[in-house]
C-alpha positions as protocol buffer text, in pm:
chain_id: "A"
residue {
  index: 1
  type: MET
  ca { x: 11090 y: 12847 z: 11227 }
}
residue {
  index: 2
  type: THR
  ca { x: 11087 y: 13004 z: 11583 }
}
residue {
  index: 3
  type: THR
  ca { x: 11285 y: 12837 z: 11914 }
}
residue {
  index: 4
  type: ALA
  ca { x: 11026 y: 12667 z: 12024 }
}
residue {
  index: 5
  type: ASP
  ca { x: 10952 y: 12517 z: 11702 }
}
residue {
  index: 6
  type: THR
  ca { x: 11300 y: 12382 z: 11736 }
}
residue {
  index: 7
  type: ASP
  ca { x: 11291 y: 12308 z: 12066 }
}
residue {
  index: 8
  type: SER
  ca { x: 10957 y: 12091 z: 12019 }
}
residue {
  index: 9
  type: ARG
  ca { x: 11128 y: 11866 z: 11738 }
}
residue {
  index: 10
  type: VAL
  ca { x: 11464 y: 11793 z: 11937 }
}
residue {
  index: 11
  type: ARG
  ca { x: 11224 y: 11696 z: 12264 }
}
residue {
  index: 12
  type: ASP
  ca { x: 11026 y: 11514 z: 12016 }
}
residue {
  index: 13
  type: PHE
  ca { x: 11321 y: 11324 z: 11796 }
}
residue {
  index: 14
  type: ALA
  ca { x: 11634 y: 11369 z: 11996 }
}
residue {
  index: 15
  type: GLY
  ca { x: 11756 y: 11005 z: 12051 }
}
residue {
  index: 16
  type: LYS
  ca { x: 11563 y: 10843 z: 11806 }
}
residue {
  index: 17
  type: ARG
  ca { x: 11646 y: 10582 z: 11637 }
}
residue {
  index: 18
  type: VAL
  ca { x: 11497 y: 10665 z: 11255 }
}
residue {
  index: 19
  type: LEU
  ca { x: 11520 y: 10470 z: 10909 }
}
residue {
  index: 20
  type: VAL
  ca { x: 11362 y: 10633 z: 10565 }
}
residue {
  index: 21
  type: THR
  ca { x: 11413 y: 10430 z: 10250 }
}
residue {
  index: 22
  type: GLY
  ca { x: 11479 y: 10637 z: 9913 }
}
residue {
  index: 23
  type: GLY
  ca { x: 11704 y: 10889 z: 10130 }
}
residue {
  index: 24
  type: SER
  ca { x: 11992 y: 11036 z: 9872 }
}
residue {
  index: 25
  type: ARG
  ca { x: 11773 y: 11303 z: 9712 }
}
residue {
  index: 26
  type: GLY
  ca { x: 11411 y: 11514 z: 9709 }
}
residue {
  index: 27
  type: ILE
  ca { x: 11191 y: 11448 z: 9960 }
}
residue {
  index: 28
  type: GLY
  ca { x: 11345 y: 11146 z: 10125 }
}
residue {
  index: 29
  type: ALA
  ca { x: 11689 y: 11384 z: 10147 }
}
residue {
  index: 30
  type: ALA
  ca { x: 11483 y: 11669 z: 10310 }
}
residue {
  index: 31
  type: VAL
  ca { x: 11291 y: 11412 z: 10557 }
}
residue {
  index: 32
  type: VAL
  ca { x: 11655 y: 11268 z: 10658 }
}
residue {
  index: 33
  type: ARG
  ca { x: 11815 y: 11613 z: 10744 }
}
residue {
  index: 34
  type: ARG
  ca { x: 11509 y: 11717 z: 10939 }
}
residue {
  index: 35
  type: PHE
  ca { x: 11542 y: 11463 z: 11149 }
}
residue {
  index: 36
  type: LEU
  ca { x: 11912 y: 11477 z: 11123 }
}
residue {
  index: 37
  type: ASP
  ca { x: 11870 y: 11839 z: 11308 }
}
residue {
  index: 38
  type: ALA
  ca { x: 11629 y: 11746 z: 11548 }
}
residue {
  index: 39
  type: ASP
  ca { x: 11912 y: 11533 z: 11701 }
}
residue {
  index: 40
  type: ALA
  ca { x: 11789 y: 11170 z: 11611 }
}
residue {
  index: 41
  type: GLU
  ca { x: 11988 y: 10891 z: 11466 }
}
residue {
  index: 42
  type: VAL
  ca { x: 11930 y: 10852 z: 11106 }
}
residue {
  index: 43
  type: LEU
  ca { x: 11985 y: 10582 z: 10854 }
}
residue {
  index: 44
  type: THR
  ca { x: 11908 y: 10620 z: 10491 }
}
residue {
  index: 45
  type: THR
  ca { x: 11921 y: 10382 z: 10168 }
}
residue {
  index: 46
  type: ALA
  ca { x: 11917 y: 10395 z: 9815 }
}
residue {
  index: 47
  type: ARG
  ca { x: 12012 y: 10183 z: 9525 }
}
residue {
  index: 48
  type: SER
  ca { x: 12361 y: 10427 z: 9466 }
}
residue {
  index: 49
  type: ARG
  ca { x: 12511 y: 10640 z: 9707 }
}
residue {
  index: 50
  type: THR
  ca { x: 12540 y: 11002 z: 9593 }
}
residue {
  index: 51
  type: SER
  ca { x: 12682 y: 11332 z: 9667 }
}
residue {
  index: 52
  type: THR
  ca { x: 12263 y: 11444 z: 9791 }
}
residue {
  index: 53
  type: VAL
  ca { x: 12309 y: 11190 z: 10059 }
}
residue {
  index: 54
  type: PRO
  ca { x: 12299 y: 11397 z: 10384 }
}
residue {
  index: 55
  type: GLU
  ca { x: 12609 y: 11427 z: 10573 }
}
residue {
  index: 56
  type: GLY
  ca { x: 12532 y: 11279 z: 10918 }
}
residue {
  index: 57
  type: ALA
  ca { x: 12316 y: 10979 z: 10819 }
}
residue {
  index: 58
  type: ALA
  ca { x: 12471 y: 10608 z: 10819 }
}
residue {
  index: 59
  type: PHE
  ca { x: 12362 y: 10514 z: 10487 }
}
residue {
  index: 60
  type: VAL
  ca { x: 12322 y: 10168 z: 10305 }
}
residue {
  index: 61
  type: GLU
  ca { x: 12322 y: 10077 z: 9947 }
}
residue {
  index: 62
  type: ALA
  ca { x: 12043 y: 9885 z: 9888 }
}
residue {
  index: 63
  type: ASP
  ca { x: 11740 y: 9795 z: 9624 }
}
residue {
  index: 64
  type: VAL
  ca { x: 11434 y: 9776 z: 9827 }
}
residue {
  index: 65
  type: ARG
  ca { x: 11261 y: 9580 z: 9533 }
}
residue {
  index: 66
  type: THR
  ca { x: 11408 y: 9259 z: 9589 }
}
residue {
  index: 67
  type: GLN
  ca { x: 11337 y: 9135 z: 9946 }
}
residue {
  index: 68
  type: ALA
  ca { x: 11713 y: 9063 z: 9975 }
}
residue {
  index: 69
  type: GLY
  ca { x: 11712 y: 9435 z: 9940 }
}
residue {
  index: 70
  type: VAL
  ca { x: 11520 y: 9491 z: 10195 }
}
residue {
  index: 71
  type: LYS
  ca { x: 11641 y: 9245 z: 10411 }
}
residue {
  index: 72
  type: ALA
  ca { x: 11966 y: 9391 z: 10383 }
}
residue {
  index: 73
  type: VAL
  ca { x: 11833 y: 9724 z: 10526 }
}
residue {
  index: 74
  type: ALA
  ca { x: 11672 y: 9588 z: 10827 }
}
residue {
  index: 75
  type: GLU
  ca { x: 11991 y: 9424 z: 10896 }
}
residue {
  index: 76
  type: ALA
  ca { x: 12183 y: 9781 z: 10873 }
}
residue {
  index: 77
  type: ALA
  ca { x: 11942 y: 9957 z: 11111 }
}
residue {
  index: 78
  type: GLN
  ca { x: 11976 y: 9639 z: 11318 }
}
residue {
  index: 79
  type: GLU
  ca { x: 12373 y: 9712 z: 11326 }
}
residue {
  index: 80
  type: ALA
  ca { x: 12367 y: 10110 z: 11290 }
}
residue {
  index: 81
  type: LEU
  ca { x: 12097 y: 10175 z: 11543 }
}
residue {
  index: 82
  type: GLY
  ca { x: 12020 y: 9907 z: 11735 }
}
residue {
  index: 83
  type: GLY
  ca { x: 11693 y: 9901 z: 11682 }
}
residue {
  index: 84
  type: VAL
  ca { x: 11403 y: 10150 z: 11474 }
}
residue {
  index: 85
  type: ASP
  ca { x: 11170 y: 10368 z: 11635 }
}
residue {
  index: 86
  type: ILE
  ca { x: 11043 y: 10533 z: 11326 }
}
residue {
  index: 87
  type: LEU
  ca { x: 10981 y: 10401 z: 10967 }
}
residue {
  index: 88
  type: VAL
  ca { x: 10938 y: 10666 z: 10671 }
}
residue {
  index: 89
  type: ASN
  ca { x: 10838 y: 10411 z: 10393 }
}
residue {
  index: 90
  type: ASN
  ca { x: 11005 y: 10676 z: 10120 }
}
residue {
  index: 91
  type: ALA
  ca { x: 11089 y: 10472 z: 9838 }
}
residue {
  index: 92
  type: GLY
  ca { x: 10881 y: 10516 z: 9522 }
}
residue {
  index: 93
  type: GLY
  ca { x: 10882 y: 10630 z: 9173 }
}
residue {
  index: 94
  type: ALA
  ca { x: 10750 y: 10573 z: 8818 }
}
residue {
  index: 95
  type: ARG
  ca { x: 10769 y: 10639 z: 8456 }
}
residue {
  index: 96
  type: PRO
  ca { x: 10454 y: 10732 z: 8240 }
}
residue {
  index: 97
  type: PHE
  ca { x: 10332 y: 10547 z: 7939 }
}
residue {
  index: 98
  type: LYS
  ca { x: 10138 y: 10663 z: 7672 }
}
residue {
  index: 99
  type: ASN
  ca { x: 9838 y: 10530 z: 7810 }
}
residue {
  index: 100
  type: ALA
  ca { x: 9697 y: 10222 z: 8016 }
}
residue {
  index: 101
  type: LEU
  ca { x: 9713 y: 9924 z: 7820 }
}
residue {
  index: 102
  type: ALA
  ca { x: 10052 y: 10020 z: 7674 }
}
residue {
  index: 103
  type: ILE
  ca { x: 10199 y: 9955 z: 8028 }
}
residue {
  index: 104
  type: PRO
  ca { x: 10381 y: 9658 z: 8043 }
}
residue {
  index: 105
  type: ASP
  ca { x: 10322 y: 9361 z: 8258 }
}
residue {
  index: 106
  type: GLU
  ca { x: 10668 y: 9389 z: 8394 }
}
residue {
  index: 107
  type: GLU
  ca { x: 10650 y: 9757 z: 8536 }
}
residue {
  index: 108
  type: TRP
  ca { x: 10344 y: 9672 z: 8657 }
}
residue {
  index: 109
  type: GLN
  ca { x: 10603 y: 9432 z: 8864 }
}
residue {
  index: 110
  type: ASP
  ca { x: 10865 y: 9664 z: 8935 }
}
residue {
  index: 111
  type: GLN
  ca { x: 10558 y: 9897 z: 9071 }
}
residue {
  index: 112
  type: LEU
  ca { x: 10462 y: 9636 z: 9332 }
}
residue {
  index: 113
  type: ASP
  ca { x: 10757 y: 9609 z: 9419 }
}
residue {
  index: 114
  type: LEU
  ca { x: 10856 y: 9970 z: 9474 }
}
residue {
  index: 115
  type: ASN
  ca { x: 10557 y: 10130 z: 9593 }
}
residue {
  index: 116
  type: HIS
  ca { x: 10399 y: 9832 z: 9776 }
}
residue {
  index: 117
  type: LEU
  ca { x: 10591 y: 9538 z: 9826 }
}
residue {
  index: 118
  type: ALA
  ca { x: 10882 y: 9725 z: 9959 }
}
residue {
  index: 119
  type: SER
  ca { x: 10674 y: 9903 z: 10221 }
}
residue {
  index: 120
  type: VAL
  ca { x: 10490 y: 9587 z: 10288 }
}
residue {
  index: 121
  type: ARG
  ca { x: 10857 y: 9395 z: 10364 }
}
residue {
  index: 122
  type: LEU
  ca { x: 11038 y: 9621 z: 10532 }
}
residue {
  index: 123
  type: ASP
  ca { x: 10739 y: 9668 z: 10772 }
}
residue {
  index: 124
  type: ALA
  ca { x: 10744 y: 9315 z: 10868 }
}
residue {
  index: 125
  type: LEU
  ca { x: 11100 y: 9286 z: 10952 }
}
residue {
  index: 126
  type: VAL
  ca { x: 11045 y: 9615 z: 11124 }
}
residue {
  index: 127
  type: THR
  ca { x: 10785 y: 9657 z: 11311 }
}
residue {
  index: 128
  type: PRO
  ca { x: 10757 y: 9340 z: 11563 }
}
residue {
  index: 129
  type: GLY
  ca { x: 11049 y: 9523 z: 11745 }
}
residue {
  index: 130
  type: MET
  ca { x: 10783 y: 9814 z: 11832 }
}
residue {
  index: 131
  type: ARG
  ca { x: 10486 y: 9549 z: 11903 }
}
residue {
  index: 132
  type: GLU
  ca { x: 10779 y: 9458 z: 12167 }
}
residue {
  index: 133
  type: ARG
  ca { x: 10834 y: 9788 z: 12270 }
}
residue {
  index: 134
  type: ARG
  ca { x: 10484 y: 9896 z: 12289 }
}
residue {
  index: 135
  type: SER
  ca { x: 10606 y: 10228 z: 12096 }
}
residue {
  index: 136
  type: GLY
  ca { x: 10690 y: 10325 z: 11751 }
}
residue {
  index: 137
  type: ALA
  ca { x: 10559 y: 10532 z: 11446 }
}
residue {
  index: 138
  type: VAL
  ca { x: 10571 y: 10385 z: 11106 }
}
residue {
  index: 139
  type: VAL
  ca { x: 10476 y: 10653 z: 10810 }
}
residue {
  index: 140
  type: HIS
  ca { x: 10443 y: 10560 z: 10448 }
}
residue {
  index: 141
  type: VAL
  ca { x: 10488 y: 10793 z: 10138 }
}
residue {
  index: 142
  type: SER
  ca { x: 10192 y: 10783 z: 9897 }
}
residue {
  index: 143
  type: SER
  ca { x: 10018 y: 10998 z: 9661 }
}
residue {
  index: 144
  type: ALA
  ca { x: 9787 y: 11286 z: 9630 }
}
residue {
  index: 145
  type: ALA
  ca { x: 9701 y: 11153 z: 9270 }
}
residue {
  index: 146
  type: VAL
  ca { x: 9558 y: 10831 z: 9388 }
}
residue {
  index: 147
  type: PRO
  ca { x: 9187 y: 10921 z: 9345 }
}
residue {
  index: 148
  type: THR
  ca { x: 9251 y: 11056 z: 8983 }
}
residue {
  index: 149
  type: SER
  ca { x: 9407 y: 10725 z: 8827 }
}
residue {
  index: 150
  type: ALA
  ca { x: 9488 y: 10873 z: 8518 }
}
residue {
  index: 151
  type: PRO
  ca { x: 9573 y: 10676 z: 8240 }
}
residue {
  index: 152
  type: ALA
  ca { x: 9966 y: 10752 z: 8176 }
}
residue {
  index: 153
  type: PHE
  ca { x: 9993 y: 10656 z: 8572 }
}
residue {
  index: 154
  type: LEU
  ca { x: 9769 y: 10399 z: 8671 }
}
residue {
  index: 155
  type: HIS
  ca { x: 10036 y: 10123 z: 8723 }
}
residue {
  index: 156
  type: TYR
  ca { x: 10245 y: 10407 z: 9028 }
}
residue {
  index: 157
  type: THR
  ca { x: 9864 y: 10525 z: 9131 }
}
residue {
  index: 158
  type: ALA
  ca { x: 9747 y: 10156 z: 9134 }
}
residue {
  index: 159
  type: THR
  ca { x: 10020 y: 10071 z: 9346 }
}
residue {
  index: 160
  type: LYS
  ca { x: 9999 y: 10402 z: 9584 }
}
residue {
  index: 161
  type: ALA
  ca { x: 9621 y: 10296 z: 9607 }
}
residue {
  index: 162
  type: ALA
  ca { x: 9719 y: 9977 z: 9729 }
}
residue {
  index: 163
  type: LEU
  ca { x: 9960 y: 10105 z: 9990 }
}
residue {
  index: 164
  type: GLN
  ca { x: 9718 y: 10330 z: 10155 }
}
residue {
  index: 165
  type: ASN
  ca { x: 9463 y: 10088 z: 10212 }
}
residue {
  index: 166
  type: TYR
  ca { x: 9759 y: 9840 z: 10338 }
}
residue {
  index: 167
  type: SER
  ca { x: 9844 y: 10120 z: 10579 }
}
residue {
  index: 168
  type: ARG
  ca { x: 9482 y: 10159 z: 10717 }
}
residue {
  index: 169
  type: GLY
  ca { x: 9453 y: 9809 z: 10791 }
}
residue {
  index: 170
  type: LEU
  ca { x: 9809 y: 9766 z: 10936 }
}
residue {
  index: 171
  type: ALA
  ca { x: 9755 y: 10083 z: 11151 }
}
residue {
  index: 172
  type: LEU
  ca { x: 9436 y: 9894 z: 11272 }
}
residue {
  index: 173
  type: GLU
  ca { x: 9684 y: 9599 z: 11380 }
}
residue {
  index: 174
  type: LEU
  ca { x: 9927 y: 9758 z: 11539 }
}
residue {
  index: 175
  type: ALA
  ca { x: 9735 y: 10034 z: 11704 }
}
residue {
  index: 176
  type: PRO
  ca { x: 9654 y: 9781 z: 12018 }
}
residue {
  index: 177
  type: PHE
  ca { x: 10050 y: 9793 z: 12053 }
}
residue {
  index: 178
  type: GLY
  ca { x: 10129 y: 10178 z: 12090 }
}
residue {
  index: 179
  type: VAL
  ca { x: 10242 y: 10209 z: 11728 }
}
residue {
  index: 180
  type: ARG
  ca { x: 10101 y: 10424 z: 11512 }
}
residue {
  index: 181
  type: VAL
  ca { x: 10054 y: 10392 z: 11099 }
}
residue {
  index: 182
  type: ASN
  ca { x: 9997 y: 10731 z: 10891 }
}
residue {
  index: 183
  type: ALA
  ca { x: 10023 y: 10785 z: 10529 }
}
residue {
  index: 184
  type: VAL
  ca { x: 10124 y: 11164 z: 10377 }
}
residue {
  index: 185
  type: SER
  ca { x: 10064 y: 11191 z: 9997 }
}
residue {
  index: 186
  type: PRO
  ca { x: 10222 y: 11455 z: 9818 }
}
residue {
  index: 187
  type: GLY
  ca { x: 10107 y: 11655 z: 9520 }
}
residue {
  index: 188
  type: ARG
  ca { x: 10287 y: 11829 z: 9242 }
}
residue {
  index: 189
  type: THR
  ca { x: 10663 y: 11855 z: 9440 }
}
residue {
  index: 190
  type: ALA
  ca { x: 10972 y: 12057 z: 9283 }
}
residue {
  index: 191
  type: THR
  ca { x: 11249 y: 11778 z: 9349 }
}
residue {
  index: 192
  type: PRO
  ca { x: 11454 y: 11635 z: 9051 }
}
residue {
  index: 193
  type: GLY
  ca { x: 11235 y: 11333 z: 9000 }
}
residue {
  index: 194
  type: GLY
  ca { x: 10948 y: 11442 z: 8972 }
}
residue {
  index: 195
  type: GLN
  ca { x: 11084 y: 11709 z: 8721 }
}
residue {
  index: 196
  type: ALA
  ca { x: 11222 y: 11437 z: 8527 }
}
residue {
  index: 197
  type: THR
  ca { x: 10913 y: 11228 z: 8492 }
}
residue {
  index: 198
  type: ARG
  ca { x: 10655 y: 11592 z: 8379 }
}
residue {
  index: 199
  type: GLU
  ca { x: 10945 y: 11590 z: 8129 }
}
residue {
  index: 200
  type: GLN
  ca { x: 10902 y: 11263 z: 8042 }
}
residue {
  index: 201
  type: TYR
  ca { x: 10507 y: 11303 z: 8037 }
}
residue {
  index: 202
  type: MET
  ca { x: 10541 y: 11613 z: 7838 }
}
residue {
  index: 203
  type: SER
  ca { x: 10667 y: 11408 z: 7550 }
}
residue {
  index: 204
  type: LEU
  ca { x: 10462 y: 11121 z: 7487 }
}
residue {
  index: 205
  type: ALA
  ca { x: 10167 y: 11315 z: 7560 }
}
residue {
  index: 206
  type: GLU
  ca { x: 10302 y: 11601 z: 7337 }
}
residue {
  index: 207
  type: GLY
  ca { x: 10351 y: 11881 z: 7537 }
}
residue {
  index: 208
  type: ALA
  ca { x: 9949 y: 11841 z: 7693 }
}
residue {
  index: 209
  type: GLY
  ca { x: 9954 y: 12127 z: 7917 }
}
residue {
  index: 210
  type: GLN
  ca { x: 10123 y: 11898 z: 8257 }
}
residue {
  index: 211
  type: ASP
  ca { x: 10335 y: 12205 z: 8299 }
}
residue {
  index: 212
  type: ASP
  ca { x: 10107 y: 12484 z: 8301 }
}
residue {
  index: 213
  type: ILE
  ca { x: 9880 y: 12294 z: 8568 }
}
residue {
  index: 214
  type: ILE
  ca { x: 9978 y: 12471 z: 8915 }
}
residue {
  index: 215
  type: PRO
  ca { x: 9847 y: 12432 z: 9237 }
}
residue {
  index: 216
  type: PRO
  ca { x: 9548 y: 12664 z: 9336 }
}
residue {
  index: 217
  type: LEU
  ca { x: 9814 y: 12763 z: 9612 }
}
residue {
  index: 218
  type: GLY
  ca { x: 9980 y: 12910 z: 9372 }
}
residue {
  index: 219
  type: ARG
  ca { x: 10285 y: 12702 z: 9337 }
}
residue {
  index: 220
  type: ASP
  ca { x: 10474 y: 12366 z: 9364 }
}
residue {
  index: 221
  type: GLY
  ca { x: 10493 y: 12213 z: 9647 }
}
residue {
  index: 222
  type: ARG
  ca { x: 10871 y: 12207 z: 9810 }
}
residue {
  index: 223
  type: PRO
  ca { x: 11016 y: 11870 z: 10034 }
}
residue {
  index: 224
  type: ASP
  ca { x: 11025 y: 12059 z: 10325 }
}
residue {
  index: 225
  type: ASP
  ca { x: 10648 y: 12115 z: 10259 }
}
residue {
  index: 226
  type: ILE
  ca { x: 10626 y: 11712 z: 10249 }
}
residue {
  index: 227
  type: THR
  ca { x: 10844 y: 11703 z: 10587 }
}
residue {
  index: 228
  type: ASP
  ca { x: 10699 y: 11881 z: 10769 }
}
residue {
  index: 229
  type: ALA
  ca { x: 10376 y: 11635 z: 10711 }
}
residue {
  index: 230
  type: VAL
  ca { x: 10561 y: 11316 z: 10754 }
}
residue {
  index: 231
  type: LEU
  ca { x: 10752 y: 11471 z: 11114 }
}
residue {
  index: 232
  type: PHE
  ca { x: 10430 y: 11555 z: 11254 }
}
residue {
  index: 233
  type: LEU
  ca { x: 10278 y: 11218 z: 11232 }
}
residue {
  index: 234
  type: ALA
  ca { x: 10593 y: 11063 z: 11359 }
}
residue {
  index: 235
  type: SER
  ca { x: 10558 y: 11315 z: 11652 }
}
residue {
  index: 236
  type: VAL
  ca { x: 10453 y: 11300 z: 11973 }
}
residue {
  index: 237
  type: ARG
  ca { x: 10212 y: 11580 z: 11880 }
}
residue {
  index: 238
  type: ALA
  ca { x: 10011 y: 11318 z: 11688 }
}
residue {
  index: 239
  type: SER
  ca { x: 9973 y: 11095 z: 11944 }
}
residue {
  index: 240
  type: TRP
  ca { x: 9612 y: 10963 z: 11873 }
}
residue {
  index: 241
  type: LEU
  ca { x: 9627 y: 11007 z: 11487 }
}
residue {
  index: 242
  type: THR
  ca { x: 9666 y: 10620 z: 11297 }
}
residue {
  index: 243
  type: GLY
  ca { x: 9547 y: 10528 z: 10990 }
}
residue {
  index: 244
  type: ARG
  ca { x: 9537 y: 10868 z: 10857 }
}
residue {
  index: 245
  type: ASN
  ca { x: 9667 y: 10954 z: 10507 }
}
residue {
  index: 246
  type: LEU
  ca { x: 9769 y: 11361 z: 10475 }
}
residue {
  index: 247
  type: THR
  ca { x: 9746 y: 11536 z: 10185 }
}
residue {
  index: 248
  type: VAL
  ca { x: 9981 y: 11774 z: 10118 }
}
residue {
  index: 249
  type: ASP
  ca { x: 9892 y: 11922 z: 9791 }
}
residue {
  index: 250
  type: GLY
  ca { x: 9815 y: 12326 z: 9767 }
}
residue {
  index: 251
  type: GLY
  ca { x: 9511 y: 12192 z: 9681 }
}
residue {
  index: 252
  type: GLU
  ca { x: 9574 y: 12020 z: 9351 }
}
residue {
  index: 253
  type: PHE
  ca { x: 9357 y: 11757 z: 9381 }
}
residue {
  index: 254
  type: PRO
  ca { x: 9030 y: 11874 z: 9555 }
}
residue {
  index: 255
  type: VAL
  ca { x: 8962 y: 11470 z: 9599 }
}
residue {
  index: 256
  type: GLY
  ca { x: 9070 y: 11210 z: 9806 }
}
């Protein structure tokens, strides 16, 4: 990164109040670090604190799958930051099943709560302040796999598809108030959570090739590849973008 790039990011985010969910590891932790490097004030959250939570970020332990957990996060953001200028809804995840019909009802509900309703609920608590200030940015982290609807992950891709649709609608509602809403959809990315999920799938699929799939650009994504997209959409450089879904997947999914 050049000095000019660094200076630009500091100008974009210095003093900004940023809330990132799921920031204890992987993509979320990378996003938190980059905002901290740009002199933003950052609060992040996860179900438990780990040694990989970036130093310098405020932290609240909460389960955003629940209404109580989301409320605790919003209250912590108000207390620690005094408000939120940038919200990154990154918390999410899934575990694969043998096929779509094997996914139990409780797993569908869990995925709905984690991958969709957590964002809906937190947006409802955080964006009114942005509306009042007539300024703000929301970034939802979705998935590049949405168009494939793979049976083993159908509960995951269905809820992420709902997140994309909701994101576009919220963007239309908040645009007149100067608040932008966009989504980033990562493809296969080298993170501990992603690797664990791939190993689970390989076990279910009896080793059927998943580990041999390499995106056309020749490597798995890195957390910073996704972070670049998140920070761009949150920055003033994307001030004419709202309601968009930016797929970052190395060409892995040629549709969507």
